[in-house]
Amino acid sequence: LKNNEIFLYSNTEMAMMYLTKCSPRSLYHSILYSSSTLYLCWNYLTDAVREGRNQHERAFGVSSGDLFGAVYRSDEEMLSFMQLMNSIWNICGEDVVMAFDLSPFKTIYDLGGCSGALARRCLTAYPGCCVTIFDLPKVVRMSREHFISQEDEGISFFEGDFFRDPLPEADLYILARILHDWTDSRSLELLTKVYQRCKTGGGVLLVEALLHEDNSGPLTAQLYSLNMLVQTEGRERKTSEYAALLTAAGFAHIQVRRTGKIYDAILATK
Ligand SMILES: C[S@@+](CC[C@H](N)C(=O)[O-])C[C@H]1O[C@@H](n2cnc3c(N)ncnc32)[C@H](O)[C@@H]1O
């Protein structure tokens, strides 16, 4: 109260939509993770650029020899990461699953499917399919506890390590924000495994933030690439780089759809 004037403050429409915890499009968890974890890695951006590697050791005192061992260094960190992963698909999920007609693919494995948010979007768009979330055992446990309930019909889980364990056979494999975590050689190793297990006529759907061919943007993809530098072994790539990896793994008929949002989709078939 100043000179008998009353000042009232309230959220703007945009703040209500994206910043409040209860909104279905909330980015609350994304912001929380950025401030409590990601930003601590960004403190060492210059070291990351000089050394060309992530900064888990400096930021948190943990070795990143096992990348997701470092990312999931406590149950609290793992849940916080999964909430981050979960939140974006409330905003971009429909766009990426509808970028192509995926209805011919009935058996779908979401490799590194995490909280299951994209699997849920997929089932809403294609009620006739079955989606299995393939992820590390402790992630599957957390997903069952916090994200996917009995009512999510059509979604099941498969515990495994996609580098070490055999992959189950499927019509379609979704790799959403997976290859951006890894080097070209690890990405090719994984895509080759996927190709070998994929049914003939089946395919792989990559969901990533695509860089322009001359690396001039989009700004979000460039910033995400720096996130990858400070936190993972990978980077964001251009369409031609994903196409080269897919071709080397054996896939053909590579199609790209830009969604106009953060994440784009690439479909390749066997
Ligand atoms: C960046 S997150 C992407 C999550 C999800 N696809 C999404 O877009 O929301 C990477 C996912 O890969 C999983 N992952 C990492 N290494 C893995 C491995 N060796 N085997 C299976 N899943 C793995 C992580 O647990 C995590 O869920």
XYZ file of N, CA, C and O in Angstrom, residues 2 16 53 56 87 95 98 120 127 170 179 192 200 212 231 244:
64
model
N 0.692 2.115 -1.017
C 1.508 3.324 -1.113
C 0.587 4.475 -1.478
O -0.178 4.376 -2.454
N 0.505 -18.751 -15.882
C -0.466 -19.759 -15.410
C -0.294 -21.062 -16.189
O -0.346 -22.147 -15.644
N 34.137 -32.385 -22.986
C 33.413 -33.449 -22.265
C 32.577 -32.896 -21.123
O 32.737 -31.746 -20.730
N 30.330 -33.653 -14.924
C 29.772 -34.263 -13.703
C 30.784 -34.277 -12.564
O 30.425 -34.085 -11.406
N 7.862 -33.660 -18.621
C 7.072 -32.439 -18.783
C 6.962 -31.968 -20.237
O 5.917 -31.497 -20.658
N 2.645 -33.510 -31.339
C 3.245 -33.118 -32.633
C 4.211 -34.168 -33.148
O 4.262 -34.448 -34.341
N 2.354 -37.469 -34.163
C 1.479 -37.285 -35.335
C 2.263 -36.799 -36.561
O 1.674 -36.597 -37.617
N 2.441 -42.729 -23.749
C 1.040 -42.389 -23.515
C 0.473 -41.574 -24.687
O -0.631 -41.818 -25.150
N -4.770 -45.848 -30.876
C -5.288 -46.755 -29.835
C -5.075 -48.241 -30.165
O -5.110 -49.076 -29.260
N 10.298 -55.878 -32.896
C 9.160 -54.943 -32.927
C 8.936 -54.416 -34.332
O 9.781 -54.556 -35.213
N 19.716 -40.600 -29.033
C 21.004 -40.487 -29.737
C 21.746 -39.210 -29.345
O 22.978 -39.182 -29.379
N 22.361 -50.005 -35.206
C 22.620 -51.277 -35.903
C 21.890 -52.420 -35.185
O 21.288 -53.292 -35.820
N 10.961 -56.770 -40.946
C 11.011 -56.221 -42.308
C 9.729 -55.407 -42.532
O 8.641 -55.869 -42.170
N 19.912 -26.712 -37.961
C 19.933 -26.398 -39.393
C 21.233 -26.961 -39.982
O 22.239 -27.094 -39.282
N 26.548 -32.200 -20.005
C 25.929 -33.262 -19.198
C 26.012 -34.666 -19.782
O 25.775 -35.637 -19.060
N 22.942 -40.018 -42.088
C 24.163 -40.808 -42.319
C 24.235 -41.981 -41.330
O 24.591 -43.112 -41.706
